[in-house]
Amino acid sequence: MKRVAILISGGGSNMLALVRDMAGDHPARPVLVASNDPAAGGLAKAAALGVPTTALDHRAYPDREAFEADLARQIDAARPDIICLAGFMRILTPGFIRRYEGRMLNIHPSLLPKYPGLHTHARALAAGDSEAGCTVHEVTADLDAGPILGQARLPVLPGDTEDSLAARILTMEHQLYPAVLRRFAAGDRTPVLLP
Ligand code: GRF
């Protein structure tokens, strides 16, 4: 049974989808939900599902490395085989990423390699793209650029706003990420492509 740690910064809707899916014949189970924000709404949701949680306020640290050293200690104490970034909004240093490279995943709300970084939906709309979506990838030192493990795409509709597109894509994220984690935890890196 693979052990999964999930890192969040906010509401944790992707974390919830992952935790709820890790049941029955799923080859993995959640062992920790950690956040860089003690006020993250996802922490209470994880605790309500019986998943151990921890929160480290990144603003309480003198620098990024000190925060990441504490975070790594908390993560390593849970002995995870896989780390899932899920709405985690801190950029991680190459040193931290190297500790977990090959077993750390992230979900990004665009069809990578298009639109790495922020404001992905606004950029897709501004470009007049006919479709948009989300990507699960392995985390490497290059931001939002690791090997792709899954993508979900959907049409951009006339009249779509950043909010309407974000909402439709978030629903697809909740299908894509659990499907990718099931496959990845079983040792299969074949990309999941939805629909
Ligand atoms: C969402 O914008 C999602 O697209 C991205 O992280 C943000 C928050 O996700 N992956 P969550 O609800 O905290 O999982």
Short mmCIF file of C-alpha atoms and ligand atoms in Angstrom, two decimals:
data_model
loop_
_atom_site.label_atom_id
_atom_site.label_comp_id
_atom_site.label_asym_id
_atom_site.label_seq_id
_atom_site.Cartn_x
_atom_site.Cartn_y
_atom_site.Cartn_z
CA MET A 1 0.00 0.00 0.00
CA LYS A 2 1.57 3.30 -1.07
CA ARG A 3 1.58 6.20 1.42
CA VAL A 4 0.54 9.60 0.05
CA ALA A 5 1.18 13.07 1.53
CA ILE A 6 -0.86 15.95 0.06
CA LEU A 7 0.22 19.62 0.23
CA ILE A 8 -2.44 22.34 0.08
CA SER A 9 -2.70 26.11 0.53
CA GLY A 10 -6.46 26.69 0.45
CA GLY A 11 -9.84 24.97 0.24
CA GLY A 12 -8.32 21.65 -0.81
CA SER A 13 -11.02 20.51 -3.23
CA ASN A 14 -8.39 18.50 -5.16
CA MET A 15 -7.10 17.01 -1.89
CA LEU A 16 -10.65 15.94 -1.00
CA ALA A 17 -11.08 14.25 -4.38
CA LEU A 18 -7.80 12.37 -3.88
CA VAL A 19 -8.54 11.35 -0.26
CA ARG A 20 -12.07 10.16 -1.12
CA ASP A 21 -10.76 8.09 -4.04
CA MET A 22 -8.06 6.34 -1.95
CA ALA A 23 -10.30 3.54 -0.68
CA GLY A 24 -11.12 -0.06 -1.46
CA ASP A 25 -8.79 -1.58 -4.07
CA HIS A 26 -6.91 1.71 -4.59
CA PRO A 27 -3.17 0.98 -4.18
CA ALA A 28 -2.58 4.07 -1.97
CA ARG A 29 -3.81 5.73 1.22
CA PRO A 30 -3.45 9.30 2.49
CA VAL A 31 -1.04 9.62 5.45
CA LEU A 32 -0.72 13.41 5.77
CA VAL A 33 -2.25 16.67 4.60
CA ALA A 34 0.12 19.61 5.10
CA SER A 35 -0.42 23.29 4.43
CA ASN A 36 1.73 26.43 4.35
CA ASP A 37 -1.28 28.30 5.77
CA PRO A 38 -2.76 27.35 9.17
CA ALA A 39 -6.04 28.93 8.04
CA ALA A 40 -6.35 26.70 4.95
CA GLY A 41 -9.93 25.43 4.82
CA GLY A 42 -8.76 22.04 3.56
CA LEU A 43 -7.11 21.20 6.91
CA ALA A 44 -10.43 20.82 8.74
CA LYS A 45 -11.88 18.82 5.82
CA ALA A 46 -8.91 16.42 5.91
CA ALA A 47 -9.16 16.04 9.69
CA ALA A 48 -12.89 15.31 9.36
CA LEU A 49 -11.94 12.41 7.05
CA GLY A 50 -9.46 11.11 9.62
CA VAL A 51 -6.30 12.18 7.77
CA PRO A 52 -3.45 13.52 9.98
CA THR A 53 -2.76 17.19 9.23
CA THR A 54 -0.05 19.74 9.88
CA ALA A 55 0.33 23.41 9.06
CA LEU A 56 3.47 25.54 8.89
CA ASP A 57 2.94 29.24 8.40
CA HIS A 58 5.54 30.12 5.78
CA ARG A 59 5.38 33.75 6.93
CA ALA A 60 6.79 32.69 10.34
CA TYR A 61 10.11 31.69 8.79
CA PRO A 62 13.10 33.93 8.03
CA ASP A 63 13.51 32.48 4.54
CA ARG A 64 12.29 29.88 2.07
CA GLU A 65 14.93 27.34 3.01
CA ALA A 66 14.01 27.44 6.73
CA PHE A 67 10.36 26.89 5.90
CA GLU A 68 11.15 24.03 3.53
CA ALA A 69 13.46 22.37 6.11
CA ASP A 70 10.57 22.21 8.60
CA LEU A 71 8.13 21.12 5.89
CA ALA A 72 10.46 18.31 4.79
CA ARG A 73 10.81 17.15 8.40
CA GLN A 74 7.03 16.95 8.77
CA ILE A 75 6.62 15.20 5.42
CA ASP A 76 9.41 12.69 6.09
CA ALA A 77 7.93 11.86 9.52
CA ALA A 78 4.86 10.54 7.66
CA ARG A 79 7.10 8.32 5.48
CA PRO A 80 5.23 9.02 2.20
CA ASP A 81 5.99 7.17 -1.03
CA ILE A 82 4.26 9.87 -3.08
CA ILE A 83 3.72 13.62 -2.53
CA CYS A 84 0.79 15.36 -4.27
CA LEU A 85 0.76 19.16 -4.57
CA ALA A 86 -2.92 20.13 -4.73
CA GLY A 87 -3.61 23.82 -4.90
CA PHE A 88 -0.25 24.37 -3.20
CA MET A 89 0.72 27.94 -3.96
CA ARG A 90 4.37 28.12 -2.83
CA ILE A 91 7.22 27.83 -5.32
CA LEU A 92 9.60 25.13 -4.05
CA THR A 93 13.39 25.44 -4.29
CA PRO A 94 15.33 22.98 -6.47
CA GLY A 95 16.88 21.52 -3.29
CA PHE A 96 13.46 20.63 -1.88
CA ILE A 97 12.28 19.23 -5.20
CA ARG A 98 15.39 17.05 -5.53
CA ARG A 99 14.48 15.34 -2.22
CA TYR A 100 11.23 14.08 -3.75
CA GLU A 101 11.93 14.09 -7.49
CA GLY A 102 10.31 11.20 -9.31
CA ARG A 103 7.56 10.86 -6.70
CA MET A 104 6.07 14.37 -6.42
CA LEU A 105 3.05 15.33 -8.55
CA ASN A 106 1.27 18.62 -9.19
CA ILE A 107 -1.95 19.66 -10.88
CA HIS A 108 -1.86 22.81 -12.97
CA PRO A 109 -4.97 24.47 -14.44
CA SER A 110 -3.84 24.68 -18.08
CA LEU A 111 -2.96 22.40 -20.98
CA LEU A 112 0.80 22.47 -20.36
CA PRO A 113 3.15 23.37 -21.92
CA LYS A 114 0.75 26.27 -22.56
CA TYR A 115 0.42 28.82 -19.74
CA PRO A 116 2.82 27.78 -16.98
CA GLY A 117 2.52 30.10 -13.97
CA LEU A 118 -0.52 32.04 -12.86
CA HIS A 119 -3.78 33.43 -14.36
CA THR A 120 -3.99 30.52 -16.79
CA HIS A 121 -7.70 30.88 -17.61
CA ALA A 122 -7.46 34.63 -18.29
CA ARG A 123 -4.53 33.93 -20.64
CA ALA A 124 -6.41 31.18 -22.51
CA LEU A 125 -9.43 33.48 -22.95
CA ALA A 126 -7.26 36.43 -24.03
CA ALA A 127 -5.59 34.19 -26.62
CA GLY A 128 -8.99 33.15 -27.95
CA ASP A 129 -8.22 29.47 -27.39
CA SER A 130 -10.99 27.08 -28.46
CA GLU A 131 -10.13 24.66 -25.67
CA ALA A 132 -8.60 24.69 -22.19
CA GLY A 133 -8.02 22.22 -19.38
CA CYS A 134 -5.68 20.94 -16.69
CA THR A 135 -2.52 18.89 -16.42
CA VAL A 136 -1.00 16.59 -13.82
CA HIS A 137 2.78 16.44 -14.10
CA GLU A 138 5.81 15.24 -12.18
CA VAL A 139 7.40 18.12 -10.29
CA THR A 140 10.90 19.02 -11.45
CA ALA A 141 13.07 22.09 -10.86
CA ASP A 142 11.55 23.76 -13.94
CA LEU A 143 8.26 25.32 -12.78
CA ASP A 144 5.19 23.58 -14.27
CA ALA A 145 7.35 21.70 -16.79
CA GLY A 146 7.88 18.10 -15.59
CA PRO A 147 6.81 14.94 -17.47
CA ILE A 148 3.06 14.99 -18.11
CA LEU A 149 1.10 12.22 -16.36
CA GLY A 150 -2.38 13.32 -17.37
CA GLN A 151 -4.42 15.96 -19.16
CA ALA A 152 -8.11 16.81 -19.31
CA ARG A 153 -9.36 19.15 -22.01
CA LEU A 154 -12.70 20.88 -22.59
CA PRO A 155 -14.07 23.42 -25.05
CA VAL A 156 -14.03 27.12 -24.23
CA LEU A 157 -17.66 28.23 -24.61
CA PRO A 158 -18.87 31.54 -26.06
CA GLY A 159 -19.37 33.94 -23.18
CA ASP A 160 -17.01 32.02 -20.91
CA THR A 161 -15.46 34.17 -18.22
CA GLU A 162 -12.37 33.40 -16.15
CA ASP A 163 -14.69 32.23 -13.35
CA SER A 164 -16.96 30.05 -15.48
CA LEU A 165 -13.98 28.41 -17.17
CA ALA A 166 -12.15 27.93 -13.85
CA ALA A 167 -15.21 26.26 -12.35
CA ARG A 168 -15.60 23.80 -15.25
CA ILE A 169 -11.88 22.99 -15.22
CA LEU A 170 -11.82 22.49 -11.44
CA THR A 171 -14.52 19.82 -11.87
CA MET A 172 -12.30 18.10 -14.43
CA GLU A 173 -9.31 18.34 -12.04
CA HIS A 174 -11.30 16.34 -9.50
CA GLN A 175 -11.63 13.53 -12.06
CA LEU A 176 -8.13 13.74 -13.53
CA TYR A 177 -5.96 13.87 -10.42
CA PRO A 178 -7.46 10.75 -8.74
CA ALA A 179 -7.22 8.83 -12.03
CA VAL A 180 -3.54 9.79 -12.40
CA LEU A 181 -2.72 8.96 -8.75
CA ARG A 182 -4.33 5.50 -9.07
CA ARG A 183 -2.17 4.76 -12.10
CA PHE A 184 1.01 6.33 -10.66
CA ALA A 185 0.63 4.45 -7.34
CA ALA A 186 0.35 1.22 -9.33
CA GLY A 187 3.67 2.05 -10.99
CA ASP A 188 2.14 3.00 -14.35
CA ARG A 189 3.26 6.32 -15.85
CA THR A 190 1.10 6.04 -18.99
CA PRO A 191 -0.58 9.47 -19.29
CA VAL A 192 -4.31 9.67 -18.45
CA LEU A 193 -6.06 11.64 -21.21
CA LEU A 194 -9.64 12.85 -20.65
CA PRO A 195 -12.17 12.82 -22.18
C1 GRF B 1 -7.46 25.84 -8.24
O1 GRF B 1 -7.31 27.04 -8.99
C2 GRF B 1 -6.95 24.70 -9.06
O2 GRF B 1 -7.14 24.93 -10.44
C3 GRF B 1 -5.49 24.66 -8.74
O3 GRF B 1 -5.37 25.08 -7.39
C4 GRF B 1 -6.51 25.93 -7.06
C5 GRF B 1 -7.18 25.54 -5.77
O4 GRF B 1 -7.40 24.18 -5.78
N1 GRF B 1 -4.99 23.31 -8.91
P1 GRF B 1 -7.98 23.40 -4.46
O5 GRF B 1 -9.48 23.63 -4.45
O6 GRF B 1 -7.34 24.04 -3.23
O7 GRF B 1 -7.62 21.97 -4.67
#
